[in-house]
Amino acid sequence: MLKLILAQGMLGLNNGVFYAMLSLGLAVIFGLLNVVNFAHGALYMSGAFLALILYSYLGVWIGLDDFHVNFWFALILVPSMVGGLGMIIERTLLKWLYRFDPIYSLLLTFGITLILQGLFINFFSASGTPYPGQPESLKGVVNLGFMVFPKYRLFAIVFSIAVCLAVWFVIERTRIGALLRAGTENPDLVKAFGINVPLMVTLTFGFGTALAGLAGVLAAPIYSVSPLMGADLIIIIFAVVVIGGMGSIMGSVVSGFALGLIEGVTKVFYAPAANTVIFFLMVVVLLVRPAGLFGRQT
Amino acid sequence: MNIASSQQAPLLKISDLNAWYGESHVLHGIDLELGEGQLITLLGRNGAGRTTTLRAIMGMVDRRTGSILIHGDEFIDKPAHRIAHLGRIGYCPEERGIFATLNVEENLMLPPTVGEGGMSVAEIYDMFPNLKEVRKRMGTRLSGGEQQMLAIARILRTGARLLLLDEITEGLAPVIVKALSEAILDLKQRGYTIMLVEQNFRFAAPLADRHYVIENGKVIDRIEAGEVEAKMDRLNHYLSV
Ligand SMILES: Nc1ncnc2c1ncn2[C@@H]1O[C@H](COP(=O)(O)OP(=O)(O)O)[C@@H](O)[C@H]1O
Ligand SMILES: [Mg+2]
C-alpha cells in the first residue's frame, strides 16, 4: 500500500512539474503586469510543437532528411523562441490594454490562445503526435526502491525543481529581482527613480512565456504533442495559482508540486476524484483564505 | 542659447504648468523657480495641488503641459523614466513609497545612480544611524520615522542634486521632526537644491529661502524668507482650515 502511494506520488509529482513551472510564469507575469495570461497554456503547447518541429520536420522542410535539432538544443532554443513571441505579443498587442480593466487583456490572451490552437490544428491535426527526440542517455528506467521510474521523468522532476529554485533565487535575492518586486508594488515610483519600466514589463512577459515554452519542451517526450494539450492544462494551472495566491512566486511553485502530489495520491484511494480534487481544494482555500495560501491578505 | 543668461538661469524654472489625472484638471498654470543650492517650500491647504506639482515634475501624472526647465533644458516632453537621470533629481513621495517586499538595504540600493558624488552607504548610515540597525528588516516592519529616513536616504545615494520632498514630517513625533530638520539643514549646507512640500510651517520656516503658497492648482503668493514676519497674518490666513 505504501509502495502504491509512493508510486502514485511520483507520477503525481511528475505532473506537478508542469503545474509549478506554468503557474510560476503566470505568477511572475500577473505580479508585474496585472495581466492574467490566458495564452500561457497555448504557449506551452507551442513550445512542445516547436521541439517536435525542430526534431522531426525542420530537416525535411529544408531538404536534409537526417537533420534533427536534438532535445538539448531545443531546451535552449525553444524557450527563446516562445519568449520572443511573448515579447512581440506584449509590444504589439498587450501594452495598449494596461490602461483598461484587466478583463480586456484576459480576453486578448484568450483570443491568442484560439489563434495558436487553430494554427496548429490546421497544420498538424488535433490528434497527438509523439516526440521521438528523447535523448538516448535518458531512456530506460531507474529503480527507486519502491518502484521503477522512467529516467526521463526523473530528469524532468529534478530539472524543473532546479529551474524553480533558480527563478526563486533571482527574484528574492538579486537586484533584478528587487526591481521586479518593487515594480510589482509601485511601478510609477520605480519609473520615477529612473528605471525603464515598460522595457522591464516586456522582458518579464518574455521571461514568463519562455518558462511556458520550456515546460512545453520538457513535456514533449512525456505526453503526446497535441494542439489542445495546453487547453487541458490551463484550467488546472489557474486553480493552482488561485490556491497558491495570485502573483505569489513561492505560492505557485509550492502549490504546483503539492497539488500534483495530492492528485497522484488521490488516485490510490479513489481514482475518479483525482481530476476534481484540485478544484475541491480551490473552493476550500477560497472560502478559508480568499487571497490564497501564500497571497498577502488585504 | 545665450550662454550668459543660461548661467544666470535658475536650476529649475517652471512656467504655466498644467497637469491632469485622467479627465480631472488639477494644476492650472504653476509658475515657480528655484536657484541652485536654494530651498523653497510649497505651502497650502490639503488638496491645493502641491503633491501634484512634484508628481508633474517627475512625469507621474496622466498629462502635463507648460514648461519645466532644468539647467535650461526642457523636460515637459521627457518620458518619466528619463527624468531622474537627466535632471539629477531625487523624489521622496508623500506616502514614502517604501517597498514592503524589499528589506531596508534593498530599498536603499533600489534607485539607480543618476550622477556622481552621491553619498556612500557609510555616510548615509552616519546621517541616519537607526537605519543601520534595521538594515535587514523588511520595509513594512519599520516605524514611520524609519520609513521616512529610508525614503530620504535612498535618494541621497543616487547622486541627485535636486531633491523633491513631500510632507516628510507628516505624522512623526517631535524628536524625529527635529532630527529631520537637522538632516535637511545638513543637506542644504552640502549644496543640495531642495523643494519641500510642508504642512508644518514651523519646521519649514527656518530652512527656506522662499515660500510659494498654492491654492486650487495655482501659485497665489510668493513670500521671501525675509518677509515672513511681516506677512505672518497673510500666511496664517492662507493656511488656516
Ligand atoms: N490620483 C488622483 N486622481 C485624481 N485626482 C487626484 C489624484 N490625486 C490627487 N487628486 C486631486 O488633485 C488635487 C490636488 O491634490 P494634491 O496635489 O494631492 O494636493 P496637496 O498635495 O496639495 O494636498 C486634489 O483635488 C485631489 O483630490
Ligand atoms: Mg500632498
Coordinates of N, CA and C in Angstrom, one line a residue, chain A residues 172-175 178-179 181-182 185-186 188-198 296, chain B residues 55 58 60 80-81 84-85 91 93 97-102 106 109-112 154-155:
Chain A
E172 N 14.2 36.7 -5.4 CA 14.2 37.1 -4.0 C 15.6 37.6 -3.6
R173 N 16.6 37.3 -4.3 CA 18.0 37.6 -3.8 C 18.9 38.5 -4.7
T174 N 18.4 38.9 -5.8 CA 19.2 39.7 -6.7 C 18.6 41.1 -6.9
R175 N 19.5 41.9 -7.5 CA 19.0 43.3 -7.8 C 17.9 43.3 -8.8
A178 N 14.9 42.5 -7.1 CA 14.4 43.6 -6.2 C 13.6 44.6 -7.1
L179 N 14.2 44.9 -8.3 CA 13.5 45.8 -9.2 C 12.1 45.2 -9.6
R181 N 10.3 43.1 -7.9 CA 9.3 43.2 -6.7 C 8.9 44.6 -6.5
A182 N 9.8 45.5 -6.6 CA 9.4 46.9 -6.4 C 8.5 47.4 -7.5
E185 N 5.0 46.3 -6.8 CA 4.3 47.1 -5.8 C 3.9 48.5 -6.3
N186 N 4.8 49.1 -6.9 CA 4.6 50.6 -7.3 C 5.4 51.0 -8.5
D188 N 4.9 53.2 -10.8 CA 5.1 54.6 -11.1 C 6.3 55.1 -10.3
L189 N 6.5 54.7 -9.1 CA 7.6 55.2 -8.3 C 9.0 54.7 -8.9
V190 N 8.9 53.4 -9.3 CA 10.1 52.8 -9.8 C 10.5 53.5 -11.1
K191 N 9.5 53.9 -11.9 CA 9.8 54.7 -13.1 C 10.4 56.0 -12.7
A192 N 9.8 56.7 -11.7 CA 10.3 58.0 -11.3 C 11.8 57.9 -10.8
F193 N 12.2 56.8 -10.3 CA 13.5 56.6 -9.9 C 14.5 56.5 -11.1
G194 N 13.9 56.3 -12.3 CA 14.7 56.2 -13.4 C 14.9 54.9 -14.1
I195 N 14.0 53.9 -13.7 CA 14.0 52.6 -14.3 C 13.1 52.6 -15.5
N196 N 13.5 52.0 -16.6 CA 12.7 51.9 -17.8 C 11.7 50.7 -17.6
V197 N 10.6 51.1 -16.9 CA 9.6 50.1 -16.5 C 8.9 49.4 -17.7
P198 N 8.6 50.2 -18.8 CA 8.0 49.5 -20.0 C 8.9 48.4 -20.5
R296 N -0.9 37.7 -0.1 CA -1.0 38.6 1.0 C -2.4 39.0 1.2
Chain B
R55 N 4.7 65.6 -8.5 CA 4.4 64.4 -9.4 C 4.5 64.9 -10.9
M58 N 8.0 65.0 -12.0 CA 8.6 63.6 -12.2 C 7.9 62.9 -13.3
M60 N 4.7 61.9 -13.3 CA 3.8 60.9 -12.7 C 2.4 61.3 -12.8
A80 N 8.9 59.6 -18.3 CA 9.1 59.5 -16.9 C 10.4 58.9 -16.5
H81 N 10.8 57.8 -17.1 CA 11.9 57.1 -16.6 C 13.3 57.7 -17.0
A84 N 14.6 61.5 -13.8 CA 15.6 61.5 -12.7 C 17.0 61.5 -13.2
H85 N 17.3 60.8 -14.2 CA 18.7 60.7 -14.7 C 19.1 62.1 -15.3
Y91 N 13.3 61.9 -5.7 CA 12.0 62.2 -5.3 C 11.6 61.4 -4.1
P93 N 8.3 60.5 -2.1 CA 6.8 60.8 -2.2 C 6.1 60.9 -0.9
G97 N 6.6 55.6 0.0 CA 6.9 54.6 -1.1 C 8.0 53.6 -0.7
I98 N 8.0 53.2 0.6 CA 8.9 52.1 0.9 C 8.3 50.8 0.5
F99 N 9.1 50.0 -0.2 CA 8.6 48.8 -0.8 C 8.6 47.7 0.3
A100 N 7.4 47.2 0.4 CA 7.1 46.2 1.5 C 7.8 44.9 1.3
T101 N 8.0 44.5 0.1 CA 8.6 43.2 -0.2 C 10.1 43.3 -0.3
L102 N 10.7 44.5 0.0 CA 12.1 44.6 -0.1 C 12.6 45.0 1.4
E106 N 17.8 46.6 0.5 CA 17.3 46.6 -0.9 C 16.6 47.9 -1.3
M109 N 19.2 50.5 -1.9 CA 20.0 50.3 -3.1 C 19.2 50.3 -4.4
L110 N 17.9 50.4 -4.3 CA 17.0 50.3 -5.4 C 17.1 51.4 -6.5
P111 N 17.0 52.7 -6.1 CA 17.1 53.7 -7.1 C 18.4 53.8 -7.8
P112 N 18.5 53.7 -9.2 CA 19.7 53.7 -9.9 C 20.5 55.1 -9.7
R154 N 17.6 56.9 0.5 CA 17.8 56.2 -0.8 C 18.0 57.2 -1.9
I155 N 17.5 58.4 -1.8 CA 17.7 59.3 -3.0 C 19.0 60.1 -2.8

